[in-house]
Amino acid sequence: MKRKLMLLLACLFVGIGLVTAQTQKVTGVVISEEDGQPVIGASVLVKGTQIGAITNVDGDFTLLNVPSSAKTLQISYIGMQTQEVAIKPNLKVVLKPDTEVLDEVVVTGYGTFKKSSFTGSASNVTTEKLQDLPSISVQDRLAGFVAGVQITSTSGQPGSVASVRIRGMGSINASNEPLYVIDGVPMLNGNVSEFTYADSGNSLMATLNSNDIESMTVIKDAAAASLYGSRAANGVIVITTKKGSAGKTKIGVRADWGMSNMAIDYRPILDGKQRREILHLGFENYAKYTLGYDAEQAAALANKNIDEYAAEPWSGYTDWKDVLFRNGSHQNYEVNAQGGNEKTRFYTSFAYTKQEGITNVSGYERFTGRANVTHQTDKVLLEANAMYTNSTQNVNNEGTSFASPIMCYAMTASPSTYPYNEDGSFSSNFPALNGANPIQTETYNYNRATINRFLGSMAATWTIWDNLKLKEAISYDFNQNNERIWWDPRSNDGRSSNGVYQRVMGNRGQLNTQTQLSYNKSFGLHNLDALVGFETEDYKYDYLYANGNQYPSYLPEIENAGDSRASSHVERYRMTSFLGRINYDYNNKYYFSASYRRDGSSRLSRESRWGDFWSVSGSWRLSEEAFMQDIKHVLTDAKLRVSYGVNGTQPTDLYGYLGVYEFGYNYAGNGGSAEARFDNPNMKWEKNYATNVGLDVTLWNRLSITAEWYNRDTKDLLMSKNISAVPGVINSSGGATMLMNVGSMRNRGVEFEIKSTNIQNKDWYWSTSLNFGHNKNTLLKLDGEQNEMIDGIAIHRIGEAYQSFYAYEYAGVDPETGSEMFYINGEDGSRETTIHSNEANKVIIGSPDPKLTGGLTNFVSWKFIDLNFTLTYSLGGHAYDAATWLQSNGGTYNYVGNVPAYYKIEDTWKQPGDNAKLPLFAYGNKNTVSSRWMMPTDHLRLKNLTIGFTLPSNLSKKAGISKLRAYISGNNLLTWKSKDLYVDPENPVDGLCYFETPALRTITFGIELGF
């Protein structure tokens, strides 16, 4: 027995020895030849196996259990030349920069190209340095980074819809938003809210976790956009999400917390004492200049009436800004993991985000999860991406709603009103609100929406032979929006109906399929890349609305209502597409590209259903010519690009071409219908004809400059043209109109981008990016009959910007009467003035379109400290204060509501001969729409700022972690603007300002861990 035991132990030791002898440990460091810095995140693989590692913050790597038979390591990193080295126990690997790989990558959704070979106009934004931003909006990641892209928002409420314009507006009745493509799949976007009580809307883009995004490419011209055909007239934003990398599984944890307030001093008002003083003066002026009283009589009248409008309440003058607003909060928690081997790689994340807005009820809460997996076999690449989001948005009313806290603060809830009576009950002393107490309203009422969204895609790419590949992809984008609005019987909104409950359930689904056959081949100096494809898109919207009132209690469900009603409808559209693309280059000098797409849409009649979209483009890489080689050390790269193409826009109305009957009419007490629209078989695609000329230059391999000129003519614009109502075809709005392709518009401009690496050595790194864009919008044609259309303060006139402000031109204050003066602007061009507006002619006074927009970004790092900030700016645009109730120089609303802070009593006209800044302030005055209320939107904004501190790796290793970083980040921190602009400079795209929630200034503190 003892002998057998000894033999067993001997065999065990021999076995262990054999195992030990068959494996080895390999350690090493990877550094950059250019600056001697460690290369962090380089992939180190044992060739012929799945054994690998990723270099840490010191560039170190360790490989265990490497087979003794293994001979070679393969080391790779983006921007470096891949190297293969012989295996040794301890290695030092120096990676050389790869100028071809360093070239910026352009992802178009139909292929990925190096920018040096790309013939179109596109800008790439990596999100690595933007992941700390405390913003829910994906579009905020683009602000200030791309020339020619203007981003605005109608509201600062969390989860609100942002508006993105790429090279101006291109449509009147259809959408002006770009197409969003995520991982090659067109996605649903826009506002999913069915109710309009809040200007904020509910953005589908807010359902994305920005930190899952690897990069975004903005496609601006037709060279690449035409492959998207009818969806690409306003540009394309291609989003690429993070994918896993081979090697040890890496886990990241991130958390941040912070607070928010108003980014600007929004619509400042006079306090209670100041308001009382100017209202008292208004009564005196009314008595003297309207009733003819002397000074003593005027003072007596003012003393008699002032307490009715400006008395100090029992609690003291109310600061409604303090009552209706709060400091918002921000918190975010995220965990992600990625890893894999040479064949299978994965990335997955889960995040929770919560933002409370600056008004007492606004907020946004979101859960997101994502999983991306790729698997490579010998012939087939499999890809699967899935995202799920659950979000809940609470909003307050905005605009001119009496329940809007913004409007209450700025106009209707004066310092002489108060939220609570002395006994603690809600006050009803609100003359401008018919007794509606804003605090009581927000206590009992709510407007809440929940979105569940799933976005999934699967793709298989089969390499048939010799670079001939077949790709099949299918995706499904589904979201369910559940909105609930409750007007409590105890609030003014619900009192007359004894409570009102509204509910909408909307289901949107879009199924997209893609088939692509691609081939690329090099024949000596000739390089060819071709693609043909077939796509389908199937969209369905299922809507259910229910309404209840007459509630015996305060329980808001439809079944509890004494009276209820409901409605529903279903919408669908389909599109089928054929497409093709060919890229050719000779000797990396001369490039040519052509694309063609044919779309068939169910939104148009059979006679007009199919649209053809195409582009041609070419470029000449001057730097590769022999005559440029002597200066190649200075002029590293230079390329001239030209493109021309056609893309289009389909109608917004899914059934606009159909002649229809509308139901829901009351006919003699019975349900009825009426013909509401003629057949419109000639309605067709709107089309964009886009020309782009660009020059790309790289100097000293560290300074890149891009300059572009473009022209975009949009023809066959859809407009609602009035038709005769004699046949009796009148829609439910009481009008007789028909959508016709009759208008045309032009956007023309220049763009400039410069990117530089200022310092790059062992300890320091500093890069800068500057861009600006100028776009001029011109209306070329309306309906063929009219030269202009007037819409309130706006005018649409041929030869001018489509959105132009039209009003009397303000000429200051008449020294003799204190009245507002206006330029007559007669046909003879004279500049005479009058105090009677009906004697003057309205003129175009400005436009919301800025003359110049852009941004400046800097990233600086020193050892373990990093600093990143972006400045955005806009020059030459205007906003118009459309809240005319405030602008009457002492009219009704100034007396029952608030008085804006610009009515300084010392600046007002007092007596004949005064050269005053402000007109006579008097009770009973009327407002006049004039250029006095146009505001410049010129501004410079510190859009984001991040300061980070990373624990040195020798210390973090001791704690058992690969990375520990703490950071402070801010959004909209500082804004420099004109004192005459008292709303946020990033206002609605039409420039008309009412009572929108201003942008948020958010500051957060965060930590980031890596394992």
Coordinates of N, CA and C in Angstrom, one line a residue, residues 818-965:
G818 N -43.7 111.5 -25.2 CA -43.3 110.3 -24.5 C -43.9 109.0 -25.2
S819 N -44.4 109.2 -26.4 CA -45.0 108.0 -27.1 C -43.9 107.3 -27.9
E820 N -44.2 106.0 -28.2 CA -43.3 105.3 -29.1 C -43.3 105.9 -30.5
M821 N -42.2 106.0 -31.1 CA -42.1 106.4 -32.5 C -41.8 105.3 -33.4
F822 N -42.2 105.4 -34.7 CA -42.0 104.4 -35.7 C -41.5 105.0 -37.0
Y823 N -40.6 104.4 -37.7 CA -40.3 104.9 -39.0 C -41.4 104.6 -40.0
I824 N -41.7 105.6 -40.8 CA -42.8 105.4 -41.7 C -42.5 104.4 -42.8
N825 N -41.2 104.5 -43.2 CA -40.8 103.5 -44.3 C -41.7 103.6 -45.5
G826 N -41.8 104.8 -46.1 CA -42.6 104.9 -47.3 C -42.0 104.4 -48.5
E827 N -42.7 104.4 -49.6 CA -42.1 103.9 -50.8 C -40.9 104.6 -51.3
D828 N -40.8 105.9 -50.9 CA -39.7 106.7 -51.3 C -38.4 106.5 -50.5
G829 N -38.5 105.6 -49.5 CA -37.4 105.2 -48.7 C -37.0 106.2 -47.6
S830 N -38.0 107.2 -47.3 CA -37.7 108.2 -46.3 C -37.7 107.6 -44.9
R831 N -37.0 108.3 -44.0 CA -36.8 107.8 -42.7 C -37.6 108.7 -41.7
E832 N -38.7 109.3 -42.1 CA -39.5 110.1 -41.3 C -40.1 109.2 -40.2
T833 N -40.5 109.8 -39.1 CA -41.1 109.1 -38.0 C -42.5 109.5 -37.7
T834 N -43.2 108.7 -37.0 CA -44.6 109.0 -36.5 C -44.9 108.3 -35.2
I835 N -45.8 108.9 -34.4 CA -46.2 108.2 -33.2 C -47.4 107.3 -33.4
H836 N -47.9 107.3 -34.6 CA -49.1 106.6 -34.9 C -48.7 105.4 -35.8
S837 N -48.8 104.2 -35.3 CA -48.3 103.0 -36.0 C -49.1 102.8 -37.3
N838 N -50.4 103.2 -37.4 CA -51.2 103.0 -38.6 C -50.7 103.9 -39.7
E839 N -49.8 104.8 -39.5 CA -49.3 105.7 -40.5 C -47.9 105.1 -41.0
A840 N -47.5 104.0 -40.4 CA -46.2 103.4 -40.8 C -46.4 102.2 -41.6
N841 N -45.4 101.7 -42.2 CA -45.4 100.5 -43.0 C -44.6 99.4 -42.3
K842 N -45.1 98.2 -42.2 CA -44.3 97.2 -41.6 C -43.2 96.8 -42.6
V843 N -42.1 96.4 -42.0 CA -40.9 95.9 -42.8 C -40.3 94.7 -42.2
I844 N -39.4 94.0 -42.9 CA -38.7 92.9 -42.3 C -37.6 93.5 -41.4
I845 N -37.7 93.1 -40.2 CA -36.8 93.7 -39.2 C -35.7 92.7 -38.8
G846 N -35.8 91.5 -39.2 CA -34.7 90.5 -38.8 C -35.1 89.1 -39.1
S847 N -34.3 88.2 -38.6 CA -34.5 86.8 -38.8 C -33.9 86.0 -37.7
P848 N -34.5 84.8 -37.4 CA -33.9 84.0 -36.3 C -32.6 83.3 -36.8
D849 N -32.3 83.3 -38.1 CA -31.2 82.6 -38.6 C -29.9 83.3 -38.3
P850 N -29.0 82.7 -37.6 CA -27.7 83.3 -37.3 C -26.8 83.4 -38.5
K851 N -26.0 84.4 -38.5 CA -25.0 84.6 -39.6 C -23.8 83.6 -39.4
L852 N -23.5 83.3 -38.2 CA -22.3 82.5 -37.9 C -22.6 81.7 -36.7
T853 N -22.2 80.4 -36.7 CA -22.3 79.5 -35.6 C -21.1 78.6 -35.5
G854 N -20.8 78.1 -34.4 CA -19.6 77.3 -34.3 C -19.3 76.9 -32.8
G855 N -18.0 76.4 -32.7 CA -17.6 76.0 -31.4 C -16.1 75.9 -31.3
L856 N -15.6 76.0 -30.1 CA -14.1 75.8 -29.8 C -14.0 74.8 -28.7
T857 N -13.2 73.8 -28.9 CA -13.0 72.7 -28.0 C -11.5 72.5 -27.7
N858 N -11.2 72.3 -26.4 CA -9.8 72.1 -26.0 C -9.8 70.9 -25.1
F859 N -8.8 70.0 -25.3 CA -8.5 68.9 -24.4 C -7.1 69.0 -23.9
V860 N -6.9 69.1 -22.6 CA -5.5 69.2 -22.1 C -5.4 68.1 -21.0
S861 N -4.2 67.4 -21.0 CA -3.9 66.5 -19.9 C -2.5 66.6 -19.5
W862 N -2.2 66.5 -18.2 CA -0.9 66.5 -17.7 C -0.8 65.4 -16.6
K863 N 0.0 64.4 -16.9 CA 0.1 63.3 -16.1 C -1.2 62.7 -15.7
F864 N -1.6 62.9 -14.4 CA -2.9 62.3 -14.0 C -4.1 63.3 -13.9
I865 N -3.9 64.5 -14.5 CA -5.0 65.5 -14.6 C -5.4 65.7 -16.0
D866 N -6.7 65.8 -16.2 CA -7.2 66.1 -17.6 C -8.3 67.2 -17.5
L867 N -8.3 68.0 -18.5 CA -9.2 69.2 -18.6 C -9.8 69.2 -20.0
N868 N -11.1 69.3 -20.1 CA -11.8 69.3 -21.4 C -12.9 70.3 -21.4
F869 N -13.0 71.2 -22.3 CA -14.1 72.2 -22.3 C -14.4 72.6 -23.8
T870 N -15.7 73.0 -23.9 CA -16.2 73.4 -25.2 C -17.0 74.7 -25.1
L871 N -16.7 75.6 -26.0 CA -17.4 76.9 -26.1 C -18.2 76.9 -27.3
T872 N -19.5 77.2 -27.3 CA -20.3 77.4 -28.5 C -20.7 78.8 -28.6
Y873 N -20.9 79.3 -29.9 CA -21.2 80.6 -30.1 C -22.2 80.8 -31.3
S874 N -22.8 81.9 -31.3 CA -23.8 82.2 -32.4 C -23.8 83.7 -32.6
L875 N -23.7 84.2 -33.8 CA -23.7 85.6 -34.1 C -24.7 85.9 -35.2
G876 N -25.4 87.1 -35.1 CA -26.2 87.6 -36.2 C -27.7 87.2 -36.2
G877 N -28.1 86.3 -35.3 CA -29.5 85.9 -35.3 C -30.3 86.8 -34.3
H878 N -31.6 86.6 -34.4 CA -32.5 87.3 -33.5 C -33.6 86.4 -33.0
A879 N -34.2 86.8 -31.8 CA -35.4 86.2 -31.3 C -36.4 87.3 -31.1
Y880 N -37.6 87.0 -31.1 CA -38.7 88.0 -30.9 C -39.5 87.6 -29.7
D881 N -39.7 88.6 -28.8 CA -40.5 88.4 -27.6 C -42.0 88.4 -28.0
A882 N -42.6 87.3 -28.2 CA -44.0 87.2 -28.6 C -45.0 87.3 -27.5
A883 N -44.5 87.4 -26.2 CA -45.3 87.6 -25.1 C -45.8 89.1 -25.0
T884 N -46.6 89.5 -26.0 CA -47.0 90.9 -26.2 C -47.7 91.5 -25.0
W885 N -48.3 90.7 -24.1 CA -49.0 91.2 -23.0 C -48.1 92.0 -22.0
L886 N -46.8 91.7 -22.0 CA -45.9 92.4 -21.1 C -45.5 93.7 -21.6
Q887 N -45.7 94.0 -22.9 CA -45.0 95.1 -23.6 C -45.9 96.3 -23.9
S888 N -46.8 96.6 -23.0 CA -47.8 97.7 -23.2 C -47.5 99.0 -22.5
N889 N -46.3 99.1 -21.9 CA -45.9 100.3 -21.2 C -47.0 100.8 -20.2
G890 N -47.5 99.7 -19.5 CA -48.5 100.1 -18.4 C -49.9 99.6 -18.7
G891 N -50.0 98.6 -19.6 CA -51.4 98.1 -19.9 C -51.9 97.2 -18.9
T892 N -53.0 96.5 -19.2 CA -53.8 95.7 -18.2 C -52.9 94.7 -17.5
Y893 N -52.1 93.9 -18.3 CA -51.4 92.8 -17.6 C -50.3 93.3 -16.7
N894 N -49.8 94.5 -17.0 CA -48.8 95.0 -16.1 C -49.4 95.3 -14.7
Y895 N -50.7 95.6 -14.7 CA -51.3 95.9 -13.4 C -51.9 94.7 -12.7
V896 N -52.3 93.7 -13.4 CA -52.8 92.5 -12.7 C -51.7 91.5 -12.6
G897 N -50.6 91.7 -13.3 CA -49.6 90.7 -13.3 C -48.2 91.4 -13.0
N898 N -47.2 90.9 -13.6 CA -45.8 91.4 -13.4 C -45.4 92.5 -14.3
V899 N -44.3 93.1 -14.0 CA -43.7 94.1 -14.8 C -42.3 93.7 -15.0
P900 N -41.9 93.5 -16.3 CA -40.5 93.1 -16.6 C -39.5 94.1 -16.1
A901 N -38.3 93.6 -15.7 CA -37.3 94.4 -15.1 C -36.7 95.5 -16.0
Y902 N -37.0 95.4 -17.4 CA -36.4 96.5 -18.2 C -37.3 97.8 -18.1
Y903 N -38.4 97.7 -17.4 CA -39.2 99.0 -17.2 C -38.6 99.7 -15.9
K904 N -37.4 100.2 -16.0 CA -36.8 100.9 -14.9 C -37.4 102.3 -14.9
I905 N -37.9 102.7 -13.7 CA -38.6 103.9 -13.6 C -37.8 105.2 -14.0
E906 N -36.5 105.1 -13.7 CA -35.6 106.2 -14.0 C -35.4 106.4 -15.5
D907 N -35.7 105.3 -16.3 CA -35.5 105.4 -17.7 C -36.7 105.8 -18.5
T908 N -37.9 106.0 -17.8 CA -39.1 106.3 -18.5 C -39.3 107.8 -18.7
W909 N -40.0 108.1 -19.7 CA -40.3 109.5 -20.1 C -41.2 110.1 -19.0
K910 N -40.9 111.3 -18.5 CA -41.6 112.0 -17.4 C -42.4 113.2 -17.9
Q911 N -41.7 114.0 -18.7 CA -42.3 115.3 -19.1 C -41.8 115.7 -20.5
P912 N -42.5 116.7 -21.1 CA -42.0 117.1 -22.5 C -40.6 117.6 -22.4
G913 N -39.8 117.2 -23.5 CA -38.4 117.6 -23.5 C -37.5 116.5 -23.1
D914 N -38.0 115.5 -22.4 CA -37.1 114.4 -21.9 C -36.6 113.5 -23.1
N915 N -35.3 113.3 -23.2 CA -34.8 112.3 -24.1 C -34.6 111.0 -23.4
A916 N -35.8 110.3 -23.3 CA -35.8 109.2 -22.4 C -35.5 107.9 -23.2
K917 N -35.1 106.9 -22.5 CA -34.8 105.6 -23.1 C -36.1 104.8 -23.3
L918 N -37.1 105.0 -22.3 CA -38.3 104.2 -22.4 C -39.5 105.2 -22.6
P919 N -40.6 104.8 -23.2 CA -41.7 105.6 -23.4 C -42.5 105.9 -22.1
L920 N -43.5 106.7 -22.2 CA -44.4 107.0 -21.1 C -45.0 105.8 -20.6
F921 N -44.9 105.5 -19.3 CA -45.6 104.4 -18.7 C -46.9 104.9 -18.0
A922 N -48.0 104.4 -18.6 CA -49.3 104.9 -18.1 C -50.3 103.8 -18.1
Y923 N -51.2 103.8 -17.1 CA -52.3 102.8 -17.0 C -53.1 103.0 -18.3
G924 N -53.5 101.8 -18.9 CA -54.4 101.8 -20.0 C -53.7 101.8 -21.4
N925 N -52.3 101.8 -21.4 CA -51.6 101.8 -22.7 C -51.8 100.5 -23.4
K926 N -51.6 100.5 -24.7 CA -51.7 99.3 -25.5 C -50.3 99.0 -26.1
N927 N -50.1 97.7 -26.4 CA -48.9 97.3 -26.9 C -48.9 97.3 -28.4
T928 N -47.7 97.6 -29.0 CA -47.6 97.6 -30.5 C -46.4 96.7 -30.9
V929 N -46.7 95.8 -31.9 CA -45.7 94.9 -32.3 C -44.7 95.7 -33.2
S930 N -43.5 95.7 -32.7 CA -42.5 96.5 -33.4 C -41.1 95.9 -33.1
S931 N -40.1 96.4 -33.8 CA -38.7 95.9 -33.7 C -38.2 96.2 -32.3
R932 N -38.9 97.0 -31.5 CA -38.4 97.2 -30.1 C -38.3 95.9 -29.3
W933 N -39.1 94.9 -29.7 CA -39.1 93.7 -29.0 C -38.3 92.5 -29.6
M934 N -37.5 92.9 -30.6 CA -36.6 91.9 -31.2 C -35.3 91.9 -30.5
M935 N -34.8 90.7 -30.1 CA -33.6 90.6 -29.3 C -32.5 89.9 -30.0
P936 N -31.3 90.4 -29.9 CA -30.1 89.7 -30.5 C -29.8 88.4 -29.8
T937 N -29.6 87.3 -30.5 CA -29.2 86.1 -29.9 C -27.7 85.8 -29.9
D938 N -26.9 86.9 -30.2 CA -25.5 86.7 -30.2 C -25.1 86.3 -28.8
H939 N -24.2 85.2 -28.7 CA -23.8 84.7 -27.4 C -22.6 83.8 -27.5
L940 N -21.9 83.7 -26.4 CA -20.8 82.8 -26.3 C -21.1 82.0 -25.0
R941 N -21.1 80.6 -25.1 CA -21.6 79.8 -24.0 C -20.5 78.7 -23.7
L942 N -20.1 78.6 -22.4 CA -19.3 77.5 -21.9 C -20.2 76.3 -21.9
K943 N -20.3 75.6 -23.0 CA -21.3 74.5 -23.1 C -21.0 73.4 -22.1
N944 N -19.7 73.0 -22.0 CA -19.4 71.9 -21.1 C -17.9 72.1 -20.6
L945 N -17.7 71.6 -19.5 CA -16.3 71.7 -18.8 C -16.2 70.4 -17.9
T946 N -15.0 69.8 -18.1 CA -14.7 68.6 -17.2 C -13.3 68.7 -16.7
I947 N -13.1 68.5 -15.5 CA -11.8 68.4 -14.9 C -11.7 67.0 -14.2
G948 N -10.7 66.2 -14.6 CA -10.6 64.9 -14.0 C -9.3 64.6 -13.4
F949 N -9.3 63.7 -12.4 CA -8.0 63.3 -11.7 C -8.0 61.8 -11.7
T950 N -7.0 61.2 -12.3 CA -6.8 59.8 -12.3 C -5.7 59.3 -11.4
L951 N -6.0 58.4 -10.6 CA -5.0 57.9 -9.6 C -3.9 57.2 -10.4
P952 N -2.6 57.5 -10.1 CA -1.5 56.8 -10.8 C -1.7 55.3 -10.7
S953 N -1.3 54.6 -11.8 CA -1.5 53.2 -11.8 C -0.8 52.4 -10.8
N954 N 0.4 52.9 -10.3 CA 1.1 52.1 -9.3 C 0.4 52.1 -8.0
L955 N -0.5 53.2 -7.8 CA -1.3 53.2 -6.6 C -2.6 52.4 -6.7
S956 N -3.2 52.5 -7.9 CA -4.5 51.9 -8.2 C -4.3 50.3 -8.2
K957 N -3.1 49.9 -8.7 CA -2.9 48.4 -8.7 C -2.9 47.9 -7.3
K958 N -2.3 48.7 -6.3 CA -2.3 48.2 -4.9 C -3.7 48.0 -4.4
A959 N -4.7 48.8 -4.9 CA -6.0 48.6 -4.5 C -6.8 47.6 -5.2
G960 N -6.1 46.9 -6.2 CA -6.7 45.8 -7.0 C -7.6 46.3 -8.1
I961 N -7.4 47.5 -8.6 CA -8.3 48.1 -9.7 C -7.3 48.6 -10.7
S962 N -7.9 48.6 -12.0 CA -7.1 49.1 -13.1 C -7.2 50.6 -13.3
K963 N -8.3 51.2 -12.8 CA -8.5 52.7 -13.0 C -9.3 53.2 -11.9
L964 N -8.9 54.4 -11.4 CA -9.7 55.1 -10.5 C -9.6 56.6 -10.9
R965 N -10.8 57.2 -11.2 CA -10.8 58.6 -11.7 C -11.9 59.3 -11.0

